[in-house]
Structures are given as C-alpha cells and as structure tokens.
Amino acid sequence: MLRGDQLPQINGDLVAMQQQQALRRYIERTGIRENSAHELKSKSPLEVDTRERASFRRAIINPLDGLAIERIIGNNDLFPISYLEGGLKAGRAVCRIEVRDRLGRVLGYGTGFLVSPCLLLTNNHVLENEDAALFSLGQFNYELGLDLKERRAVNFRFVPGRFFMTDAKLDFTLVALEELSSDKSPLSEFGFLPLLRPSGKALIGEYVSIIQHPGGAPKAVTIRENKITDVVDDYIQYSSDTMEGSSGSPVFNDEWIVVALHHAGVPDPKGNGQYIANEGIRISSIVDFVRSQQSGLADDRKMLLDAMMKQWQFNDIKAETMPAEELSIDSYDGLTGYDPAFLGEEYTVPHPTYSSNVVQDLAPVSSGGTILHYTHFSIVMSKTRRLAYYTVVNIDGNQLIDVQRDNDKWYFDPRIDRLYQCGPELYSGNSLDRGHLVRRRDPVWGDKAEEANRDTFHFTNCSPQHAYLNQNTWLELENYILDHAENDKLKVTVFTGPVFRTDDRVYRGVQIPAEFWKVAAMVKVDGTLSATAYLQTQKNLIENLEFAYGAFKTYQVPISRIEELTGLQFGELRDHDPIDSPEVQVIEVALDIKV
C-alpha cells in the first residue's frame, strides 16, 4: 500500500481517508477481535468462523492436497513444491501501475491484476476516473530475475472507453487494457486471476499472501506473513510484520485464490507513522457490486464481465444442483425455425445433408425428425457429443431490433432428451463461456424479436468456447457479418458449428471442440449469391482450462474444407464460394479488435 506521504500528487486525500476509515473499523471491532483471538488459542479457524464460510473454505481445497487442513488449523506448515509454481503463475497476472498525467509525467505507482482476459482490478484511489486511467500504464513482468537484474517490462495502455467501473466506498476500479502492448506482446500471455463470489475463501486466524509492487519497486511477495484478524462487512483486516504492499495488490489464500483487494494500512492512532494492521476489500463484496451494476451495461460491456463473473464449483458437481430452467413444451408450438427460401425463391439454401455416420448420431426430436426449430433459426444436435452439429439462422438487416439481454437465464429444451444436452455443470468455475452458436442479436428482428432473443438462451445453442475466443476474435467475426447485414440492409443466412474430432480433449465428461466454423450466404447488391466459410481454433486455449491462454487466428477457407471437417454437405453453396478452388486453400483474415 502506497502511504499518503508517498503520493502527494495522486489522490493523497483519498489514501488518507481510506486509512482513517480502516482505523475506525479497527477500533470499533477491537473487542470482537480480541475475543476472536482468545478463541483462536484453543480453536482452529475452521471452528471460529461461521459455519457457511468454513464450509466453503473446505470445499475449495484440492482433495489431492492432504496437508491443506493441517495448514489451516496450524498443525503443519508443509506445502507441496507445486505451491511455489502456483505462486509464480498467479504472479504473472499482477502488474505495476504507473500513474501519469496528460503530459506523461509520472505521478506515482500502484499495483493491479488481471481478473479476465482484458479487465484489470485495482483501487479507486489509484485510478480514480477514466482520465487517470487513459494516460497511465500497466507494466507487466516488472520483476527481478535469478541474477537479480530487472527483467524487461511489458507496457499496456488502459482503454477506459471500452470498460471502466469504479466505486469509492469499496475503493476499487475495474478497467479494460489494450490487448497488444507497445511492443506487440499479447496481454493473453499473462493469464488472469478468477474472482470467486462465495464468502469463506479465507478464515479468521488463517494466513494470507500478497503479491505486490511495494512503493513501485519490482514485484515482491509476502508469503503467509499476514494473519487474518477480522472479517467485517466488506473488509478483511490482517496483521503484518512486513512492509506495506502496494495499493491494488491481490491477497491470496494458500490455494492462490484471491480473497481480497489490498487497499489500506491501519495507521497507529499514536501518530508515530507506524501501522498496526492492513486491510483489504473482500472479493465477494466487489463481485456482488459488479453484478448489481451489470444489468445497466451495454451488451459489449456485459460480455467483458462474463469471464470474471463465473463462480468456482467442484469439477464433479452434479447438474441437478445448479440453476437451469425448462420452458413448457407448449411454448415451442408453431415455431418454424430457419426458412431455406429466406434469401428469395431463386436462392433457396436448404439444410445440409449428412454422411451416414452423422445421421446415426443425430438426436431425435419428440415430435419427429431431428431439427429443433426456434424463432428464425434451427439446430441439429449430436447425441454423443451433447452439442449442436450445426445451427442455421436467418438475419434480416432491414428489421434488426435492439433487445436487452435477459440476465443470462439459460434453458434446457424439453423436446429432446436431457441426456443429449450439456448443462451449466460444464461451464462453471473455469474459462469456458457458454458461447452462443446463433449469436443473440442475429435472429432478433421483426415482430418476434423478443421471442428470438429468449430462444437463443438454450443450452442446445451454446458450445464451450474459451472466454478469450468468445469475447474477442469470434465476436469480431460475428460483428463483421452482422454489421454488413445491418449497414447494407441485407438478408443473410449463417450456418455455425463446432468441428468434432476424435482426439478432442475430454473435460468434465465432455469432449471440448478445438475449432469452430461459419458459412455465410447472402445475395449481393448486384443480385448474385455469395457464400463464404470461416474457421477459428481455440486448441491452444483449452490445454489448461483454468490458466492457459494464447493467440489464435481466423481463416477464410473453402466451403469444401468445412464439409471435409464436419461430414455436412452444403450442396450448391460451393458453386458460389469465391475461393473454392484447388489453387486457394486458406486465407488468413485480419479482424480488428474494436475498443
């Protein structure tokens, strides 16, 4: 934590205010804290804290770590050597914040850390407003190597115009960073630290660690030197015999899960310039605040929050314990789904045909056939993969309507067996998004826009996509197609689906597709039909679903290539593909990430 006297230019008054409020809380809780300390002499943290918090603390312990409980109750300080590796991995997401003014002058330093592929968390008193963020830098890799020499720092600018949320009471700021540094290094190289909503990630009497840039110095860590003395309202207070850590540092439990955002020292009321404790804002309080603001955000900002908002769950959690709904089967009456003649009678685009092995794997619909019809789109499901083989949607660029997102309420489809649908148990506590195959905005047009919006929130219409793919390049490809439809008032037909390979990795009992494809057909202004196909990969993103991130690319490929990969046949669309020839096999597509 940067002391007020170290930061005369940047928010010195805010720092002093936070410290005085922390001292007030400390004094008010003195009696309770002393009683807790007395209890801890004879009881373990698991016994002293509330039953609910202690229950969750047990729940997030890796069952393979046989010494974890012994550490918590203070009977053993042994760790597996992988603990150090976990700290190094967690530390990658922590950066020094160089606070600058409009002229580029350095005003001071703080600490921040990535909590999603492109969002960073720090204190409000470090980045108080959008202007402060706009001229400042996030400096990753600013640390000493084994030779005790400084490593090369990687500088990223903040992009508050893309996302900025702050609150002075909770003393936090959540802000977007650019995705390429000044030297073109990708932000994805540094990963991010997931934030878990439930309370109980660390208990009174337990020790925590802080990764920080103290006083703007190279990255440092205090390992288990801070004992939690109190948990009150939105705050955690902890003792420390180490130097104060930088404002905005993550506070970790022994599993390297973030439990608090470090923000203030508790000054000694004797006025001797010393500190009697430190204080952090509880992550559960920050997450609850962000959730309370989410409904009022624009869709693009809501999407940026998705990776941060996922709650941690056990890998073996059961589907019936997780929230999901099912509409009455009558609500699907009269739905005709995708219209093959949507582009015009002379440009009919039928559903694809299938190879014999695909036919055997199609999930049967209760009313007959294998096609699930929704509003303006249709879906065909795989029994064995429990995901869509493909979706197909009609987009009318002349009638698109802006309908608000429905708070991400997802539904099972009662028209096919629940066994053929992946539910929320696949997507919790990791970096997998429920990636819409039919994008939410695509079928939302005409007098049934509201129904179409709701229909896109079916588990049949989502496929596990890594958050970094779903919220970046895949989104830009969807924007590219939809923007052309809307701006040029075009009608467009879009087929979308995953590539199923036999060697796709298995995660929670589901084979996770490594590639996704789109085939878009439209009638151009000159009256001719055009069909193009695209392929994107997330293979290098899903090697480790909890921590790994990496670059990926978009390719325009011949429609015949999609047919080879999927077993689907698109018939005459191949004749209208400008690159479907032996001479052209693949074209790398440059999609600009908009901020």
XYZ file of C-alpha atoms in Angstrom:
595
model
C 0.000 0.000 0.000
C 1.446 3.342 -1.006
C 1.328 5.624 2.045
C -0.296 9.030 1.761
C 3.016 10.815 2.221
C 4.421 8.886 -0.737
C 1.636 10.031 -3.040
C 1.220 13.773 -2.630
C 0.168 14.239 -6.258
C -2.225 11.338 -6.817
C -5.185 11.053 -4.520
C -3.275 11.687 -1.292
C -6.528 12.802 0.321
C -8.245 9.590 -0.784
C -5.433 7.485 0.658
C -5.666 9.300 3.990
C -9.441 8.913 4.016
C -9.213 5.163 3.372
C -6.669 4.798 6.159
C -8.819 6.707 8.651
C -11.887 4.669 7.777
C -9.847 1.482 8.188
C -8.679 2.699 11.608
C -12.271 3.463 12.632
C -13.330 -0.064 11.707
C -10.313 -1.468 13.539
C -11.118 0.430 16.752
C -14.843 -0.374 16.614
C -14.046 -4.067 16.282
C -11.317 -4.160 18.932
C -13.365 -6.062 21.492
C -14.675 -8.572 18.995
C -11.216 -9.031 17.540
C -9.710 -9.681 20.953
C -12.407 -12.244 21.730
C -11.713 -13.938 18.395
C -8.013 -14.023 19.196
C -8.826 -15.618 22.555
C -10.947 -18.270 20.823
C -8.196 -18.978 18.323
C -5.892 -20.026 21.136
C -7.992 -23.137 21.618
C -9.862 -23.452 18.327
C -8.911 -23.696 14.672
C -10.023 -21.140 12.050
C -12.498 -23.735 10.762
C -14.181 -23.727 14.166
C -14.062 -19.986 14.858
C -15.555 -18.669 11.608
C -19.194 -19.056 10.591
C -20.382 -22.482 9.509
C -21.173 -21.286 5.967
C -17.792 -19.650 5.460
C -15.935 -22.622 6.949
C -17.923 -24.986 4.717
C -16.920 -23.128 1.574
C -13.307 -22.931 2.735
C -13.245 -26.722 2.968
C -14.946 -27.001 -0.402
C -12.262 -25.152 -2.361
C -9.413 -27.305 -1.070
C -7.964 -29.616 -3.683
C -8.720 -33.158 -2.427
C -5.253 -34.235 -3.588
C -3.637 -31.829 -1.105
C -3.565 -33.979 2.014
C -1.829 -31.316 4.129
C -4.231 -28.437 3.446
C -6.418 -28.831 6.531
C -3.329 -29.269 8.708
C -2.009 -25.929 7.445
C -5.288 -24.129 8.062
C -5.588 -25.336 11.644
C -1.916 -24.541 12.265
C -0.608 -28.044 12.871
C 1.643 -28.229 9.839
C 3.426 -25.715 7.588
C 4.434 -28.162 4.867
C 3.468 -27.442 1.249
C 3.895 -29.441 -1.936
C 6.650 -27.878 -4.047
C 3.987 -27.049 -6.642
C 2.813 -24.316 -4.243
C 5.722 -22.161 -5.427
C 4.873 -22.854 -9.042
C 1.284 -21.804 -8.346
C 2.521 -18.537 -6.873
C 4.649 -17.827 -9.935
C 1.686 -18.491 -12.201
C -0.592 -16.259 -10.120
C 2.051 -13.520 -10.099
C 2.094 -13.320 -13.887
C -1.259 -11.509 -13.795
C -0.004 -8.859 -11.344
C 1.405 -5.598 -12.708
C 2.764 -2.264 -11.588
C 0.543 0.679 -12.457
C 2.454 3.772 -13.484
C 0.086 6.676 -12.908
C 0.721 9.533 -15.339
C -0.821 12.880 -16.174
C -1.778 14.227 -19.605
C 1.812 15.331 -20.248
C 3.209 11.881 -19.489
C 4.684 12.853 -16.130
C 4.783 10.018 -13.590
C 2.685 10.904 -10.544
C 3.101 7.665 -8.593
C 2.675 3.921 -8.598
C 0.152 1.301 -7.599
C -0.491 -2.383 -8.225
C -3.217 -4.107 -10.234
C -4.040 -7.568 -11.517
C -5.957 -9.090 -14.404
C -9.299 -10.661 -13.470
C -10.396 -11.572 -17.011
C -8.651 -11.724 -20.405
C -8.750 -7.921 -20.657
C -10.035 -6.438 -17.373
C -7.773 -5.265 -14.548
C -8.680 -4.661 -10.905
C -7.007 -2.022 -8.730
C -8.007 0.626 -6.178
C -10.196 3.636 -6.825
C -7.553 5.804 -5.178
C -5.003 4.542 -7.739
C -7.204 5.116 -10.819
C -9.979 7.398 -9.637
C -11.563 8.186 -13.008
C -11.328 7.478 -16.728
C -8.913 10.337 -17.358
C -6.468 8.953 -14.786
C -6.617 5.554 -16.489
C -6.332 6.922 -20.018
C -2.833 8.321 -19.514
C -1.459 5.575 -17.225
C 0.274 2.267 -17.959
C 0.008 -1.310 -16.720
C 3.564 -2.696 -16.565
C 3.774 -6.481 -16.507
C 6.895 -8.567 -15.912
C 8.496 -5.750 -13.893
C 10.457 -8.035 -11.559
C 13.918 -9.334 -10.814
C 15.334 -12.463 -12.417
C 17.543 -15.066 -10.762
C 20.501 -12.790 -11.493
C 18.710 -10.035 -9.516
C 18.571 -7.875 -12.622
C 15.347 -6.279 -13.790
C 13.514 -8.176 -16.495
C 12.063 -6.355 -19.484
C 8.763 -4.758 -18.501
C 5.850 -5.075 -20.939
C 3.711 -1.916 -21.088
C -0.028 -1.900 -21.831
C -2.240 1.136 -22.079
C -5.623 1.265 -20.382
C -8.751 1.536 -22.540
C -11.373 3.079 -20.210
C -13.609 3.821 -23.194
C -14.089 0.089 -23.605
C -14.793 -0.590 -19.930
C -14.483 1.412 -16.724
C -16.264 0.839 -13.410
C -15.270 2.289 -10.052
C -16.602 2.758 -6.531
C -15.024 4.973 -3.874
C -16.652 3.198 -0.917
C -15.312 -0.218 -1.884
C -12.182 1.501 -3.210
C -11.949 -0.500 -6.417
C -11.625 0.250 -10.114
C -12.216 -2.261 -12.894
C -10.822 -1.140 -16.242
C -10.009 -2.594 -19.662
C -6.477 -2.888 -21.014
C -5.392 -2.919 -24.621
C -4.731 -6.437 -25.896
C -1.354 -5.723 -27.500
C 1.491 -3.947 -25.735
C 3.648 -1.205 -27.165
C 5.983 -3.909 -28.482
C 3.072 -6.074 -29.789
C 3.177 -8.627 -26.955
C -0.299 -10.102 -26.328
C -1.955 -9.436 -22.972
C -3.134 -13.061 -23.026
C 0.436 -14.149 -22.153
C -0.166 -13.058 -18.547
C -3.374 -15.000 -17.855
C -5.793 -13.759 -15.214
C -6.909 -14.456 -11.641
C -10.532 -15.679 -11.406
C -12.691 -13.988 -8.788
C -14.985 -16.280 -6.794
C -18.190 -14.873 -5.406
C -18.909 -17.094 -2.337
C -17.777 -15.931 1.092
C -15.321 -18.088 3.020
C -12.245 -18.200 0.785
C -10.121 -17.386 3.867
C -10.999 -17.522 7.562
C -10.130 -15.591 10.735
C -6.806 -16.912 12.008
C -5.677 -18.124 8.591
C -2.571 -16.736 6.892
C -2.637 -14.976 3.522
C -0.018 -13.935 0.980
C 0.254 -10.724 -1.049
C 1.930 -10.237 -4.438
C 2.727 -6.562 -4.828
C 4.880 -3.747 -6.164
C 5.807 -2.085 -2.846
C 6.484 1.599 -3.372
C 6.600 0.978 -7.145
C 9.568 -1.396 -6.782
C 9.928 -4.650 -8.751
C 7.362 -7.317 -7.956
C 7.641 -8.835 -4.472
C 5.661 -11.260 -2.331
C 4.921 -11.675 1.362
C 4.290 -15.395 1.836
C 1.929 -16.249 4.713
C 3.189 -13.304 6.785
C -0.276 -11.796 7.197
C -2.713 -13.329 9.699
C -6.400 -12.517 9.293
C -7.607 -10.879 12.493
C -11.103 -9.815 11.488
C -13.729 -10.107 8.761
C -16.295 -7.338 8.927
C -18.865 -6.267 6.361
C -16.958 -5.587 3.125
C -13.463 -5.793 4.611
C -10.779 -8.183 5.817
C -8.148 -6.949 8.273
C -4.862 -8.740 8.773
C -1.716 -8.224 10.801
C 1.652 -7.965 9.121
C 5.262 -7.689 10.162
C 6.331 -6.921 6.597
C 6.499 -3.617 4.760
C 3.242 -2.298 3.358
C 2.266 -3.705 -0.013
C 1.249 -1.560 -2.949
C -2.341 -0.378 -3.246
C -4.340 -2.671 -5.518
C -2.468 -5.899 -4.739
C -4.231 -9.277 -4.695
C -4.442 -11.014 -1.310
C -4.299 -14.830 -1.659
C -5.175 -17.856 0.435
C -2.989 -20.974 0.366
C -4.599 -22.159 -2.895
C -3.591 -18.889 -4.607
C -7.243 -17.886 -4.811
C -7.779 -14.129 -4.477
C -9.644 -13.347 -1.249
C -9.271 -9.557 -1.064
C -8.090 -6.414 -2.837
C -5.430 -4.821 -0.612
C -6.160 -1.112 -0.184
C -5.063 0.475 3.101
C -2.823 0.293 6.105
C -4.406 0.836 9.512
C -2.370 3.729 10.996
C -1.274 3.584 14.595
C -3.521 6.087 16.430
C -0.470 7.189 18.440
C 0.594 9.064 15.329
C 4.119 7.660 15.114
C 3.926 6.863 11.396
C 3.611 3.147 12.075
C 0.852 0.770 11.001
C -0.910 -1.674 13.316
C -2.677 -3.736 10.620
C -3.549 -3.881 6.938
C -6.960 -4.015 5.281
C -8.370 -5.394 2.050
C -11.781 -5.260 0.380
C -13.459 -8.653 0.221
C -13.668 -10.081 -3.287
C -17.200 -11.332 -2.615
C -18.277 -7.716 -1.954
C -16.651 -6.451 -5.155
C -18.228 -9.207 -7.236
C -21.663 -8.528 -5.723
C -21.305 -4.833 -6.527
C -20.318 -5.546 -10.134
C -23.228 -7.967 -10.507
C -25.608 -5.289 -9.230
C -24.401 -2.936 -11.985
C -24.344 -5.477 -14.796
C -27.951 -5.139 -15.970
C -27.468 -1.463 -16.777
C -24.458 -2.037 -19.022
C -24.391 -2.253 -22.800
C -24.110 -5.736 -24.286
C -20.454 -5.377 -25.229
C -19.559 -4.429 -21.645
C -21.639 -7.263 -20.217
C -19.691 -9.719 -22.340
C -16.404 -8.392 -20.981
C -17.606 -9.276 -17.480
C -18.520 -12.892 -18.295
C -15.118 -14.425 -17.603
C -14.815 -12.521 -14.326
C -18.298 -13.427 -13.102
C -18.046 -17.210 -13.268
C -18.323 -18.874 -9.880
C -15.950 -21.626 -8.842
C -17.525 -25.068 -8.369
C -16.248 -28.591 -7.875
C -15.312 -30.434 -11.057
C -17.657 -33.248 -10.035
C -20.637 -31.027 -9.207
C -23.967 -32.546 -10.264
C -26.208 -30.894 -12.843
C -29.290 -31.080 -10.643
C -27.661 -28.834 -8.037
C -27.105 -25.998 -10.487
C -29.661 -23.402 -11.638
C -31.242 -24.043 -15.029
C -34.802 -23.852 -16.268
C -37.029 -25.564 -18.785
C -39.870 -23.900 -20.679
C -43.163 -25.728 -21.167
C -43.250 -27.762 -24.338
C -46.294 -25.761 -25.457
C -44.135 -22.638 -25.738
C -42.496 -24.171 -28.835
C -45.782 -24.644 -30.696
C -45.872 -23.003 -34.087
C -42.123 -22.393 -34.367
C -40.935 -22.980 -37.914
C -37.301 -22.068 -37.439
C -34.966 -21.414 -40.310
C -36.526 -20.571 -43.671
C -34.497 -22.028 -46.585
C -36.185 -19.604 -49.028
C -35.358 -16.574 -46.890
C -32.939 -15.107 -49.469
C -35.518 -15.493 -52.240
C -37.142 -18.392 -54.061
C -34.401 -18.400 -56.679
C -31.735 -18.569 -53.953
C -33.060 -21.382 -51.762
C -30.433 -22.571 -49.260
C -31.581 -25.912 -47.776
C -30.322 -27.594 -44.622
C -27.105 -29.506 -45.269
C -27.183 -33.213 -45.878
C -25.159 -35.658 -43.761
C -22.800 -38.545 -44.138
C -24.148 -41.886 -42.857
C -22.161 -41.788 -39.594
C -23.545 -38.330 -38.789
C -27.145 -39.468 -39.421
C -26.796 -42.213 -36.808
C -25.687 -39.666 -34.208
C -28.480 -37.094 -34.626
C -30.589 -36.538 -31.504
C -34.281 -37.323 -32.150
C -36.912 -34.632 -31.517
C -40.036 -35.729 -29.607
C -42.371 -34.506 -32.363
C -40.388 -36.345 -35.033
C -37.310 -35.674 -37.115
C -34.012 -34.280 -35.893
C -34.341 -30.497 -36.387
C -35.144 -28.221 -33.423
C -36.999 -25.140 -34.672
C -36.764 -21.817 -32.821
C -37.631 -18.247 -33.820
C -35.761 -17.503 -37.061
C -33.215 -20.285 -36.503
C -32.880 -24.067 -36.228
C -30.465 -26.505 -34.566
C -29.442 -30.142 -35.073
C -27.893 -31.900 -32.052
C -25.328 -34.694 -31.639
C -26.285 -37.471 -29.210
C -22.735 -38.483 -28.348
C -21.190 -35.021 -28.103
C -24.291 -33.421 -26.484
C -23.616 -30.288 -28.545
C -25.025 -28.917 -31.798
C -23.744 -30.339 -35.051
C -24.780 -27.065 -36.592
C -27.118 -24.104 -36.244
C -28.585 -22.019 -39.065
C -30.172 -18.577 -38.757
C -31.967 -16.027 -40.928
C -30.692 -12.459 -40.391
C -32.760 -9.574 -41.761
C -30.537 -6.491 -41.737
C -33.532 -4.281 -42.525
C -35.534 -5.249 -39.408
C -32.949 -5.751 -36.645
C -34.144 -4.651 -33.209
C -32.060 -3.905 -30.121
C -33.433 -6.131 -27.337
C -31.813 -6.150 -23.908
C -30.010 -9.280 -22.734
C -32.243 -11.371 -20.407
C -29.835 -11.741 -17.463
C -28.310 -14.897 -18.928
C -31.169 -17.205 -17.938
C -30.484 -20.440 -19.827
C -32.937 -23.224 -20.681
C -32.884 -26.914 -21.440
C -35.028 -27.874 -24.429
C -37.757 -30.380 -23.414
C -38.175 -31.600 -26.997
C -35.029 -33.718 -26.823
C -33.727 -35.914 -24.028
C -31.821 -34.038 -21.309
C -29.032 -36.621 -21.774
C -28.242 -35.031 -25.144
C -27.707 -31.518 -23.723
C -24.687 -30.128 -21.840
C -25.909 -28.048 -18.925
C -24.355 -25.472 -16.588
C -22.141 -28.060 -14.880
C -19.792 -27.853 -17.885
C -19.296 -24.091 -17.705
C -18.860 -23.287 -14.010
C -15.554 -22.378 -12.391
C -13.389 -22.266 -15.493
C -12.645 -20.142 -18.525
C -15.310 -21.750 -20.728
C -18.069 -19.451 -21.924
C -21.491 -20.617 -22.990
C -20.678 -19.469 -26.493
C -23.806 -18.692 -28.497
C -23.643 -20.524 -31.822
C -26.557 -18.485 -33.145
C -25.456 -15.113 -31.884
C -28.053 -13.500 -29.636
C -28.540 -10.471 -31.888
C -28.746 -12.347 -35.199
C -32.392 -13.577 -35.126
C -33.663 -10.581 -33.122
C -35.675 -8.854 -35.836
C -39.286 -8.261 -36.817
C -42.357 -8.666 -34.639
C -40.959 -11.750 -32.866
C -37.691 -10.197 -31.726
C -38.362 -10.803 -28.016
C -39.087 -14.497 -28.597
C -35.975 -14.852 -30.742
C -33.845 -13.233 -28.055
C -35.114 -15.712 -25.447
C -34.734 -18.694 -27.774
C -31.012 -18.086 -28.227
C -30.540 -18.824 -24.497
C -30.983 -22.577 -24.861
C -28.189 -24.970 -23.927
C -28.718 -26.504 -27.365
C -27.481 -23.209 -28.819
C -24.246 -22.963 -26.863
C -20.926 -24.658 -27.208
C -17.936 -24.495 -24.843
C -15.774 -21.657 -26.087
C -12.812 -20.288 -24.210
C -13.640 -16.817 -22.878
C -10.772 -15.252 -24.819
C -12.040 -16.696 -28.113
C -15.716 -15.967 -27.442
C -15.187 -12.362 -26.371
C -12.615 -11.317 -28.928
C -11.935 -12.660 -32.411
C -15.044 -14.874 -32.634
C -17.104 -11.865 -31.564
C -15.406 -9.721 -34.177
C -16.231 -12.253 -36.904
C -19.876 -12.181 -35.805
C -19.804 -8.376 -35.763
C -18.298 -8.377 -39.239
C -21.159 -10.464 -40.629
C -23.943 -8.696 -38.722
C -22.638 -5.195 -39.467
C -22.644 -5.918 -43.192
C -26.212 -7.195 -42.959
C -27.384 -4.151 -40.990
C -25.439 -1.453 -42.812
C -26.247 -2.759 -46.271
C -29.829 -3.797 -45.366
C -29.080 -7.335 -46.481
C -30.638 -10.681 -45.709
C -28.042 -13.230 -44.631
C -28.103 -16.960 -43.886
C -25.436 -18.145 -41.443
C -24.561 -21.759 -40.585
C -22.382 -22.220 -37.483
C -20.999 -25.193 -35.618
C -18.068 -26.915 -33.953
C -15.618 -29.320 -35.545
C -15.861 -32.713 -33.828
C -12.580 -34.628 -33.784
C -11.958 -37.978 -32.150
C -8.914 -36.604 -30.315
C -10.706 -33.569 -28.783
C -9.726 -33.333 -25.128
C -12.210 -34.600 -22.540
C -13.185 -32.194 -19.773
C -15.870 -32.989 -17.182
C -17.023 -35.865 -19.346
C -17.410 -33.731 -22.475
C -15.127 -33.585 -25.497
C -14.329 -29.899 -25.991
C -14.248 -28.828 -29.660
C -10.967 -27.226 -30.649
C -12.346 -25.492 -33.762
C -15.475 -23.630 -34.819
C -16.738 -22.732 -38.281
C -19.208 -20.430 -40.023
C -20.686 -20.458 -43.511
C -22.424 -17.222 -44.526
C -24.610 -16.817 -47.624
C -26.104 -13.573 -48.912
C -27.407 -12.002 -52.109
C -25.089 -9.171 -53.075
C -26.212 -5.808 -54.387
C -25.607 -6.990 -57.954
C -28.128 -9.826 -57.452
C -25.634 -12.695 -57.270
C -25.347 -15.204 -54.433
C -22.144 -15.244 -52.404
C -21.109 -17.889 -49.861
C -18.011 -17.733 -47.664
C -16.663 -20.025 -44.954
C -14.530 -19.260 -41.879
C -12.614 -21.404 -39.416
C -11.271 -20.467 -35.977
C -9.341 -22.501 -33.459
C -9.125 -22.500 -29.658
C -6.827 -25.511 -29.464
C -4.007 -23.695 -27.687
C -6.512 -22.030 -25.334
C -8.006 -25.202 -23.848
C -4.864 -27.124 -22.955
C -5.380 -25.912 -19.385
C -8.885 -24.609 -18.844
C -8.052 -22.948 -15.562
C -4.955 -20.986 -16.537
C -3.746 -21.201 -20.154
C -4.311 -18.506 -22.766
C -2.723 -17.830 -26.098
C -3.022 -16.364 -29.554
C -5.399 -17.681 -32.198
C -6.305 -16.774 -35.747
C -9.258 -16.596 -38.110
C -9.109 -18.178 -41.548
C -11.348 -17.954 -44.567
C -11.420 -21.421 -46.061
C -13.265 -23.102 -48.937
C -16.718 -24.416 -48.064
C -15.467 -27.814 -49.206
C -12.955 -27.698 -46.342
C -15.789 -27.287 -43.817
C -17.543 -30.228 -45.457
C -14.448 -32.384 -45.031
C -14.144 -31.459 -41.352
C -17.807 -31.867 -40.385
C -19.385 -34.533 -42.594
C -22.005 -31.958 -43.640
C -22.687 -31.242 -47.303
C -23.767 -27.736 -48.370
C -24.677 -28.609 -51.958
C -24.777 -25.747 -54.444
C -23.322 -23.218 -51.998
C -19.897 -24.443 -53.104
C -20.602 -23.018 -56.555
C -20.906 -19.522 -55.074
C -17.724 -19.625 -52.971
C -15.098 -17.276 -54.425
C -12.172 -19.293 -53.018
C -13.462 -22.841 -53.512
C -10.757 -23.909 -55.938
C -7.668 -26.130 -55.814
C -5.459 -23.041 -56.075
C -6.804 -21.406 -52.888
C -6.880 -23.396 -49.675
C -6.793 -20.869 -46.844
C -6.680 -17.095 -46.328
C -5.764 -15.533 -43.005
C -8.367 -12.928 -42.058
C -7.276 -9.758 -40.251
C -10.087 -8.729 -37.917
C -9.571 -5.527 -35.956
C -10.500 -5.777 -32.287
C -12.670 -2.733 -31.657
C -12.287 -0.815 -28.440
